[in-house]
Short mmCIF file of N, CA and C in Angstrom, two decimals:
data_model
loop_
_atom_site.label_atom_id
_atom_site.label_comp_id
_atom_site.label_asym_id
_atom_site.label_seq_id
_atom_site.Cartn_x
_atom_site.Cartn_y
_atom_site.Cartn_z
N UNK A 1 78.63 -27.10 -44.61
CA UNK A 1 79.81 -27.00 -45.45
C UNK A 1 80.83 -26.07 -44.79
N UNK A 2 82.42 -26.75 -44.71
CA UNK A 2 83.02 -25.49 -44.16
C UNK A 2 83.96 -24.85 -45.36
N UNK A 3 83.70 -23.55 -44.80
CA UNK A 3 84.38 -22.91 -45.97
C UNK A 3 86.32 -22.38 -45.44
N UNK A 4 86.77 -22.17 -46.55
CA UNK A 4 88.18 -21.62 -45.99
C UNK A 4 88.36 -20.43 -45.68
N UNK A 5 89.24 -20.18 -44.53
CA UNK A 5 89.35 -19.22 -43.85
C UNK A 5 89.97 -17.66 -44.68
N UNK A 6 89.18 -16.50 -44.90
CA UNK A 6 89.72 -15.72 -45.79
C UNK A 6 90.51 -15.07 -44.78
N UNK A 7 91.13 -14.39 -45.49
CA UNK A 7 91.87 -12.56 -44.42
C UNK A 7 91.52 -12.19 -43.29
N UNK A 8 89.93 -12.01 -43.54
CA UNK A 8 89.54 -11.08 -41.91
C UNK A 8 89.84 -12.54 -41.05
N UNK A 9 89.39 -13.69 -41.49
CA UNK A 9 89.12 -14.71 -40.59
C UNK A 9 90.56 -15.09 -40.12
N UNK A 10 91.50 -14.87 -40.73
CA UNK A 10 92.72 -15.32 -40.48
C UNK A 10 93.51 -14.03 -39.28
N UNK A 11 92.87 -12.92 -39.65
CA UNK A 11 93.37 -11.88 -38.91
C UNK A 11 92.46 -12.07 -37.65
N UNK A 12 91.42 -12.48 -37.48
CA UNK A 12 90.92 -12.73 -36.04
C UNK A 12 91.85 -13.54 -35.25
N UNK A 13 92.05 -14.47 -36.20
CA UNK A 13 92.50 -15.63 -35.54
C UNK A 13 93.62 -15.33 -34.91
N UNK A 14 94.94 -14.74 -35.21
CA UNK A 14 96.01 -13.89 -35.06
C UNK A 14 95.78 -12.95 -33.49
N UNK A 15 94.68 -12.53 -33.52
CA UNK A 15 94.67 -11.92 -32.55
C UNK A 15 93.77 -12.29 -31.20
N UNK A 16 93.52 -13.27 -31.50
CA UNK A 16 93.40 -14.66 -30.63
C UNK A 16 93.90 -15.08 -29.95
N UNK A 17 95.17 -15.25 -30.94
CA UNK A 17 96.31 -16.06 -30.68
C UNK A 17 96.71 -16.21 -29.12
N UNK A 18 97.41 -14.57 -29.21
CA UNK A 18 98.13 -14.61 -28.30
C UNK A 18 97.45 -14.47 -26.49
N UNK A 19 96.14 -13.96 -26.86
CA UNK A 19 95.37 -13.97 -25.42
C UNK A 19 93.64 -13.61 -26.05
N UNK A 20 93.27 -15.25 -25.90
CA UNK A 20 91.66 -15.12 -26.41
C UNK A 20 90.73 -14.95 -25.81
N UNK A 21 91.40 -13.90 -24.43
CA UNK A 21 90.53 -13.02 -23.76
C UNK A 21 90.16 -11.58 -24.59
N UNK A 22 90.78 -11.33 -25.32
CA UNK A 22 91.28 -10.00 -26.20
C UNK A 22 89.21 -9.67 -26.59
N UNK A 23 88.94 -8.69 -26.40
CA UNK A 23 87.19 -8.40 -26.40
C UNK A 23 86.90 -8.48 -27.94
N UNK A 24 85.57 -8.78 -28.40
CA UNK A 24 85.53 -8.84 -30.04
C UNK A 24 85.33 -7.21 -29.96
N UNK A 25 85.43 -6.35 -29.80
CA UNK A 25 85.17 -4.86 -29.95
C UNK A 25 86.67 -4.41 -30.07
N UNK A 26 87.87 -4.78 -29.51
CA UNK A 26 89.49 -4.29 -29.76
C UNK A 26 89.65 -5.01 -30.71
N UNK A 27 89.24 -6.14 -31.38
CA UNK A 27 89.53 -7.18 -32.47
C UNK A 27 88.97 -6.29 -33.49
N UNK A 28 87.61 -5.59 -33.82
CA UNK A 28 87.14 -5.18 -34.69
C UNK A 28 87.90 -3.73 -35.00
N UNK A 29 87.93 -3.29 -33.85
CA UNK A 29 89.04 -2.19 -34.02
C UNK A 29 89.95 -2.01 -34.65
N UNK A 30 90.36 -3.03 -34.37
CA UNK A 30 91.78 -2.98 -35.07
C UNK A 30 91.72 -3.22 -36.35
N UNK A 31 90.73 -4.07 -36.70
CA UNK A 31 90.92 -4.83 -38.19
C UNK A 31 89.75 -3.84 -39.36
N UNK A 32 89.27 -2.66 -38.50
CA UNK A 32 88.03 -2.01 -39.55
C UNK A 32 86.69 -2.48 -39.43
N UNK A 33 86.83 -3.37 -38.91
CA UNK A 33 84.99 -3.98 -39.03
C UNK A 33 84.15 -4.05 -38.13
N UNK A 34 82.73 -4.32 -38.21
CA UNK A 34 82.69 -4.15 -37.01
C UNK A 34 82.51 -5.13 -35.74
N UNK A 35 81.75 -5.01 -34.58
CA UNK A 35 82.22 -6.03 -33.37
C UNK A 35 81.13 -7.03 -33.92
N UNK A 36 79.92 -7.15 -34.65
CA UNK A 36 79.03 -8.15 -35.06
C UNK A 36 80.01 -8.70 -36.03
N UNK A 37 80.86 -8.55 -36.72
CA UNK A 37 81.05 -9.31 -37.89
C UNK A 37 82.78 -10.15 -36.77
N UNK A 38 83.06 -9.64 -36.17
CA UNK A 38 83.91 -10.69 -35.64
C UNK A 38 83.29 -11.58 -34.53
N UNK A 39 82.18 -10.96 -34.13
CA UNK A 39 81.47 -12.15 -33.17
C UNK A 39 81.05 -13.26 -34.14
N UNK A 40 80.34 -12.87 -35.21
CA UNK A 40 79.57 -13.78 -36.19
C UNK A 40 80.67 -14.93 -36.70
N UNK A 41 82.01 -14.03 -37.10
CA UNK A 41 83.14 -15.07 -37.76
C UNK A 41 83.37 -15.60 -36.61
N UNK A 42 84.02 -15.68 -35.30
CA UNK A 42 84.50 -16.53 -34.38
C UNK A 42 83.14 -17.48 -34.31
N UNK A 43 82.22 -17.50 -33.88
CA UNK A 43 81.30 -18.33 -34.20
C UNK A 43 80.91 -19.24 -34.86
N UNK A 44 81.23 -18.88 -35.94
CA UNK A 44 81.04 -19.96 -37.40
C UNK A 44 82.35 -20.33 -37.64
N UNK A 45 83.43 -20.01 -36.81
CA UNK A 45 84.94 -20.97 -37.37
C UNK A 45 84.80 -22.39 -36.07
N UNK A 46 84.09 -21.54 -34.75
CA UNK A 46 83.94 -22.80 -34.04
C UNK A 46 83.45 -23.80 -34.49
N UNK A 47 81.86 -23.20 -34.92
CA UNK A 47 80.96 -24.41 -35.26
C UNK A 47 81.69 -25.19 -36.19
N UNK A 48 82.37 -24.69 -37.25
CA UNK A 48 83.26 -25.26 -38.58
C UNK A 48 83.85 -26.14 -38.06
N UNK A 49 84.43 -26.03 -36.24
CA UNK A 49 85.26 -26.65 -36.28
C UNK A 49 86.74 -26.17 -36.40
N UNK A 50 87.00 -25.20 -37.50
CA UNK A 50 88.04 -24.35 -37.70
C UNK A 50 89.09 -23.79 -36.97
N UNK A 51 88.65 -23.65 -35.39
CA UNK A 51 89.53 -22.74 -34.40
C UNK A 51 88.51 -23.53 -33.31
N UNK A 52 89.44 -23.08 -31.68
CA UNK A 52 88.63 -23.60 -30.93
C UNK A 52 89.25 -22.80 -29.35
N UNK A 53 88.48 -22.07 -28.57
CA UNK A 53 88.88 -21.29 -27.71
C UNK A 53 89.04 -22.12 -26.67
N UNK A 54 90.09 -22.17 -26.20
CA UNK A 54 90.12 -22.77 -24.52
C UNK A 54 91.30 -22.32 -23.75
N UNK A 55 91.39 -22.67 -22.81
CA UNK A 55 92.57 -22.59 -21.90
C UNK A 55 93.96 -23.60 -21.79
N UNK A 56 95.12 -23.02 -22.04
CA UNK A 56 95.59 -24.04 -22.14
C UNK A 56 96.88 -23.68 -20.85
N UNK A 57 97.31 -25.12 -20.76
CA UNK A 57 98.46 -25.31 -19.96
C UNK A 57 99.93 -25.36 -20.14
N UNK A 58 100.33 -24.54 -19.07
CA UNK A 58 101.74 -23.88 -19.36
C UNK A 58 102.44 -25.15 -19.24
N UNK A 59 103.20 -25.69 -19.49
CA UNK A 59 104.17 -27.19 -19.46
C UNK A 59 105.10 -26.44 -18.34
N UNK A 60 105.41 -25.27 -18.54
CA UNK A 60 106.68 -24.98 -17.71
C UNK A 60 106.05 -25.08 -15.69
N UNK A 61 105.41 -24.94 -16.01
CA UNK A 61 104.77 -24.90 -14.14
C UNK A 61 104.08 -26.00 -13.51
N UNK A 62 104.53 -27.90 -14.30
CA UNK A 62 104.05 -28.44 -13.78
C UNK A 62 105.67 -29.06 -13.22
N UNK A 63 105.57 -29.50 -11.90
CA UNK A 63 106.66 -29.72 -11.11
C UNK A 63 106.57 -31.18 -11.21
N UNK A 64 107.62 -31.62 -11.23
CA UNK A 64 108.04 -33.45 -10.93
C UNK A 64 107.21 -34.11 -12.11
N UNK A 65 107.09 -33.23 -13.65
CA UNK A 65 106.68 -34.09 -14.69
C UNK A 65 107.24 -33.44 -15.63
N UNK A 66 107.18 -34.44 -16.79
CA UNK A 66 107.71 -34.07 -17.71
C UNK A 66 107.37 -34.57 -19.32
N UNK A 67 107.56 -33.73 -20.28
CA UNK A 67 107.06 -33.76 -21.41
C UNK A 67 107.08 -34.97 -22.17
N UNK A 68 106.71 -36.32 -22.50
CA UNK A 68 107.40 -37.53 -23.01
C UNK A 68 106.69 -37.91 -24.60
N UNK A 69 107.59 -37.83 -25.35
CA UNK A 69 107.53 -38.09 -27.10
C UNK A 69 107.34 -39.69 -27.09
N UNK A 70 106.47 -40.44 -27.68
CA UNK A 70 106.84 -41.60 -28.20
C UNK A 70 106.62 -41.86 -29.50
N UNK A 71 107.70 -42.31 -29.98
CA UNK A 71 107.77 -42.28 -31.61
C UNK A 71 107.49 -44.60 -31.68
N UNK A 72 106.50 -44.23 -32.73
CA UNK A 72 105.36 -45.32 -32.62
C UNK A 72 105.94 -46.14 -34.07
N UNK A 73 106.69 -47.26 -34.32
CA UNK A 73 106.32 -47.94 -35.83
C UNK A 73 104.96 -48.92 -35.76
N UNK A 74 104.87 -48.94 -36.98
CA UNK A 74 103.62 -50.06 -37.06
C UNK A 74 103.96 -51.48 -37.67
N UNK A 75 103.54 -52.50 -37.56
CA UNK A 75 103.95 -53.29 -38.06
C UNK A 75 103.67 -53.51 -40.34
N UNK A 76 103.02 -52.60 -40.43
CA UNK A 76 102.35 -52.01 -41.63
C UNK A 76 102.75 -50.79 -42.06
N UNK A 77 102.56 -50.20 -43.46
CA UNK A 77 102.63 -49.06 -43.25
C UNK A 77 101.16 -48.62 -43.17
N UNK A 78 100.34 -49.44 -44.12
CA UNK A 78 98.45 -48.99 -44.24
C UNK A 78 98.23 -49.75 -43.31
N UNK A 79 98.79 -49.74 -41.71
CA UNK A 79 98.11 -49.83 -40.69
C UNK A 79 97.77 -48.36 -39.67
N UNK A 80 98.92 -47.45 -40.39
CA UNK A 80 99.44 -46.58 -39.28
C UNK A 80 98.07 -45.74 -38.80
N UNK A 81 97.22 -45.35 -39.95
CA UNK A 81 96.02 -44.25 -39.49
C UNK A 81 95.08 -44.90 -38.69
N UNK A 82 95.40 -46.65 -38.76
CA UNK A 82 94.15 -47.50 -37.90
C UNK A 82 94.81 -47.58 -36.64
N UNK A 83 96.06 -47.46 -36.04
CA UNK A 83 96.67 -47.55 -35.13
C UNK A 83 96.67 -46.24 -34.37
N UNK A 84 96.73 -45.27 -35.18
CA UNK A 84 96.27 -43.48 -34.69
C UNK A 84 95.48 -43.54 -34.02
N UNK A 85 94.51 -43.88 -34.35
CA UNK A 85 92.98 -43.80 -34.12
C UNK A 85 92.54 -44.34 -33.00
N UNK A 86 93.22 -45.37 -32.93
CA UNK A 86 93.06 -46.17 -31.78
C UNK A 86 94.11 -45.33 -30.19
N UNK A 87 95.16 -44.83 -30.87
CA UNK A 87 95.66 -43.93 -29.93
C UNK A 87 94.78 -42.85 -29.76
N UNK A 88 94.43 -42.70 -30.40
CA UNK A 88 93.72 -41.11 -29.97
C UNK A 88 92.39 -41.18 -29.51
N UNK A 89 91.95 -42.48 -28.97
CA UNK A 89 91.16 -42.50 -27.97
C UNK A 89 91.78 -42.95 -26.47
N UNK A 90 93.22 -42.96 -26.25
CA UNK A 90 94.11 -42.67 -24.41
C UNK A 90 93.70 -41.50 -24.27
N UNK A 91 93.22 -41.31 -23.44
CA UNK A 91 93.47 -40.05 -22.72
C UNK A 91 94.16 -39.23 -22.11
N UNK A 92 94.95 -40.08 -22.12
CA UNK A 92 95.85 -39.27 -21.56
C UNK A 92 97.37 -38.55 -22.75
N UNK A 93 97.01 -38.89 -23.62
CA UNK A 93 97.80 -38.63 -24.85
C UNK A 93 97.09 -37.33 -25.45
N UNK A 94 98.29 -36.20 -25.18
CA UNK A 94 97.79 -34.97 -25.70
C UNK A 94 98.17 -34.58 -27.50
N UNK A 95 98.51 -36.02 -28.34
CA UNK A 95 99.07 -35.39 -29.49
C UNK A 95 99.19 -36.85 -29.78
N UNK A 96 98.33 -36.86 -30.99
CA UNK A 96 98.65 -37.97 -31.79
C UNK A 96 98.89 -37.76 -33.32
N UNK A 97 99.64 -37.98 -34.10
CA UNK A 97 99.78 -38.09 -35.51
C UNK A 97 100.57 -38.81 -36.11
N UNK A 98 100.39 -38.77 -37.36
CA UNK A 98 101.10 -39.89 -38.51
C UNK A 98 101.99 -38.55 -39.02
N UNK A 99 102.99 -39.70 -39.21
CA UNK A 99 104.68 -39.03 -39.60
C UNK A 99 104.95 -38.87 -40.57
N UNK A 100 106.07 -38.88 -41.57
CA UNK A 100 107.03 -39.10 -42.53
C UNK A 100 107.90 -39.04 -41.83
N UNK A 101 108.87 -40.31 -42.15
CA UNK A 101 110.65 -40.03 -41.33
C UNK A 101 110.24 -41.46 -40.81
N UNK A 102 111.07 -41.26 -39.77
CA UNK A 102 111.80 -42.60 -39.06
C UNK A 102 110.52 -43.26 -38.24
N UNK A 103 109.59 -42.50 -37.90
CA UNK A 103 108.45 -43.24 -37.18
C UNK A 103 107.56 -43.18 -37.66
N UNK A 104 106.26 -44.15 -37.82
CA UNK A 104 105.08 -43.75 -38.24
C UNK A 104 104.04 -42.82 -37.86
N UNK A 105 104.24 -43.17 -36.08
CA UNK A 105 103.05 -42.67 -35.22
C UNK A 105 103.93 -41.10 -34.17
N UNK A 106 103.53 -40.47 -34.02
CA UNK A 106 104.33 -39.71 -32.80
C UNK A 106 102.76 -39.36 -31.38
N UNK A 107 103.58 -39.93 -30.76
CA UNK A 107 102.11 -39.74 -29.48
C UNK A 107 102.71 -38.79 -28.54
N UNK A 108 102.05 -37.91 -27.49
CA UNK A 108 102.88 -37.53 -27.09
C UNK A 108 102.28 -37.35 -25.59
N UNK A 109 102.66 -36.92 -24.47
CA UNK A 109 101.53 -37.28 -23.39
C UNK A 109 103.16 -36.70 -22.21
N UNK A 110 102.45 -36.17 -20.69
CA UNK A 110 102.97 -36.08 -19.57
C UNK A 110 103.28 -37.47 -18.56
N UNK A 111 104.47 -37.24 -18.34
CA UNK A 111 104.53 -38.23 -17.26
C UNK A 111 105.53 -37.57 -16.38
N UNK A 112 105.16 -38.70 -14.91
CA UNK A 112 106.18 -38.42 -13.37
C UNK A 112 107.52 -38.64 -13.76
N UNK A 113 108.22 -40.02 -14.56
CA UNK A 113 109.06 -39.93 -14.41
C UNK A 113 109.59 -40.87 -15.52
N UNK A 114 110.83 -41.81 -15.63
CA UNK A 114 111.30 -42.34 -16.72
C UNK A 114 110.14 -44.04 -16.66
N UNK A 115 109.99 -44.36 -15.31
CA UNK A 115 109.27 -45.56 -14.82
C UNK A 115 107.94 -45.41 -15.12
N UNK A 116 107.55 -44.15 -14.67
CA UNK A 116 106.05 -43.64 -14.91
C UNK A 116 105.94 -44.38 -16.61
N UNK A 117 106.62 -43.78 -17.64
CA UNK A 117 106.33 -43.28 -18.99
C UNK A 117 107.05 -44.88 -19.42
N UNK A 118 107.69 -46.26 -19.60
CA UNK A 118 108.18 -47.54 -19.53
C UNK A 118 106.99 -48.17 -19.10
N UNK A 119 105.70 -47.96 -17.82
CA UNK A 119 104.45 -48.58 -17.54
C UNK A 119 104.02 -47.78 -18.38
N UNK A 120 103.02 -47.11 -18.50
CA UNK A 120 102.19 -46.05 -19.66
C UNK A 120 102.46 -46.61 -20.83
N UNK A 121 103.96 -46.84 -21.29
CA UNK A 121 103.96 -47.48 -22.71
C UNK A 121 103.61 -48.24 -22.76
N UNK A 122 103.79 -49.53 -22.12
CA UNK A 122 103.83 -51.03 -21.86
C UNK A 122 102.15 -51.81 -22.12
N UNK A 123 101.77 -50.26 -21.04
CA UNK A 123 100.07 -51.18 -20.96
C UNK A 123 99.41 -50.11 -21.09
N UNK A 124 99.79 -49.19 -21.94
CA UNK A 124 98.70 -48.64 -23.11
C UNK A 124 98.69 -48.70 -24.49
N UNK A 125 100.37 -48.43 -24.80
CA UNK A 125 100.70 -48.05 -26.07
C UNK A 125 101.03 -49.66 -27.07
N UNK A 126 101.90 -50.41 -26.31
CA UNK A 126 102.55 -51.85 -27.47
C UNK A 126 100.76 -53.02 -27.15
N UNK A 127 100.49 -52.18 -26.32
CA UNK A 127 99.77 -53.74 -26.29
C UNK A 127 98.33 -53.30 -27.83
N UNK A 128 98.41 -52.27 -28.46
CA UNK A 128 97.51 -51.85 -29.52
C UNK A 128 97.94 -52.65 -31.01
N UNK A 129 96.86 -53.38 -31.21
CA UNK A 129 97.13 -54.47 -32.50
C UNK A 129 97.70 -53.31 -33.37
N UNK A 130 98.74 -54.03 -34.26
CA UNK A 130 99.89 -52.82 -34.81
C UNK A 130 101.04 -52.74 -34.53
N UNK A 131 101.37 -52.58 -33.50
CA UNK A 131 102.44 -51.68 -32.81
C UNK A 131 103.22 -52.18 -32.82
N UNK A 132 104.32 -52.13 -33.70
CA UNK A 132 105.65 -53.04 -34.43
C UNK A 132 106.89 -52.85 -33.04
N UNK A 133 106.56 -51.70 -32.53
CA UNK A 133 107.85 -50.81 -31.64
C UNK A 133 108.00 -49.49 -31.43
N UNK A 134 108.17 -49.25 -30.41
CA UNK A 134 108.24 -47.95 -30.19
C UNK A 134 109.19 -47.47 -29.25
N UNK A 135 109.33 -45.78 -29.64
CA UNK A 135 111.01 -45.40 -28.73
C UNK A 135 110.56 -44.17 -27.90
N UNK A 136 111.16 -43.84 -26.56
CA UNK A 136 110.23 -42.73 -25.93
C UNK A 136 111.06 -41.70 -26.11
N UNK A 137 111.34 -40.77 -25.61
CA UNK A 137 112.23 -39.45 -25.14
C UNK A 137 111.35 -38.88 -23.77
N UNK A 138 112.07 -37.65 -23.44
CA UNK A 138 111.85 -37.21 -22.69
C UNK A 138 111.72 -35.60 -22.41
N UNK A 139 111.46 -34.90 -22.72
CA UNK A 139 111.72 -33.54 -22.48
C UNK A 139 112.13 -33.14 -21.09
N UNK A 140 113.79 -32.36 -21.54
CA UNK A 140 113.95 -32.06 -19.89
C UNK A 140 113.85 -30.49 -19.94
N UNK A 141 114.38 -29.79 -20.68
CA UNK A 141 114.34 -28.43 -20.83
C UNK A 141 113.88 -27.42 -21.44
N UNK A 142 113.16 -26.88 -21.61
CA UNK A 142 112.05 -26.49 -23.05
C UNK A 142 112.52 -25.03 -22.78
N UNK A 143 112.99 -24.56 -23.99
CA UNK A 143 114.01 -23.21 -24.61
C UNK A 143 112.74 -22.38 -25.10
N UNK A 144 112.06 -23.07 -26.17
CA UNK A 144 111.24 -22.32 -26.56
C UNK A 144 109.77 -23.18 -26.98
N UNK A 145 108.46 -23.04 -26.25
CA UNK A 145 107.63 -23.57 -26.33
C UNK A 145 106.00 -22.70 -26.60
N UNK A 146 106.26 -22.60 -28.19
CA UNK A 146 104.74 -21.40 -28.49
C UNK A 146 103.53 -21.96 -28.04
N UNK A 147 102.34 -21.87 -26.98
CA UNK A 147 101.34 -22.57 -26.88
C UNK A 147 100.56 -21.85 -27.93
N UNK A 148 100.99 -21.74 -29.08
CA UNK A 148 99.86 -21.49 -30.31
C UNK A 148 100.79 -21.88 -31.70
N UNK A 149 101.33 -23.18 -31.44
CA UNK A 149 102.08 -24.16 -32.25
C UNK A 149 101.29 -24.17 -33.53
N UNK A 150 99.68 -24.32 -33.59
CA UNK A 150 98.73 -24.59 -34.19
C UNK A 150 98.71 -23.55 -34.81
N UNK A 151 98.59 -22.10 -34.70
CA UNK A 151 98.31 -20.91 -35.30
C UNK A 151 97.92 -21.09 -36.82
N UNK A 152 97.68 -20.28 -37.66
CA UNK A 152 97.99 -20.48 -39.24
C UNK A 152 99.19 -19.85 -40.00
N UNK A 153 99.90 -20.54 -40.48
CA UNK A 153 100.92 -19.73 -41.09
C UNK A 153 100.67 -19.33 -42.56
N UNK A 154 100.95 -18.46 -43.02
CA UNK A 154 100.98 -17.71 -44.90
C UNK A 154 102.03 -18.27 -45.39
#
């Protein structure tokens, strides 16, 4: 059973956030408790499922690629979560979800170039039973990009 994340668990998480190298002994420090009870909670939010430690990649330091949005309709609307699903086994698609607004699906994934991401769509994305149409973008300049988008907000 997973349970919801109280205070301390939310305040670990926070200090996670920003570098989840941070030792569980400066985490407990800070928060009053001690270093077993934040080892024990990071533990049981993994297993939960809840949070998940890894390494992630800076977008800004990959050269000659670039960030590409594709906003997905379905030919349905109670097709869209069967059409997700089916996206979110590409691999190469770092972000899949169902919308409200103008698109159903938003996928989202790296590519070389405008040609790169026109093939990638073509013969990964329209050819998925569903897929009414879809529109790409491109990211050229990224102003402000939190890699802890996910965080929890109050």
């Amino acid at each position: 059973m997973t349970r919801k994340l109280d205070e301390v668990d939310k305040a670990i998480v926070e200090r996670l956030a920003p570098d989840a190298r941070i030792s569980n002994r400066e985490i407990a420090e800070s928060l009053g408790v001690s270093e077993g009870t934040v080892r024990a909670r990071i533990k049981r939010m993994e297993e939960e499922k809840q949070v998940r430690i890894t390494a992630v990649t800076n977008i800004d330091r990959f050269e000659n690629h670039a960030l590409a949005y594709i906003w997905i309709e379905v030919e349905r609307s109670d097709q869209a979560r069967q059409v997700a699903s089916k996206l979110s086994e590409v691999e190469e698609l770092g972000f899949v979800g169902v919308m409200l607004g103008r698109s159903d699906i938003l996928a989202i994934t790296m590519v070389r170039n405008a040609e790169h991401l026109a093939q990638f769509v073509h013969a990964r994305i329209t050819s998925i039973d569903g897929v009414r149409r879809t529109e790409s973008t491109l990211g050229v300049n990224f102003i402000k990009h939190d890699y802890r988008m996910a965080r929890i907000v109050s």
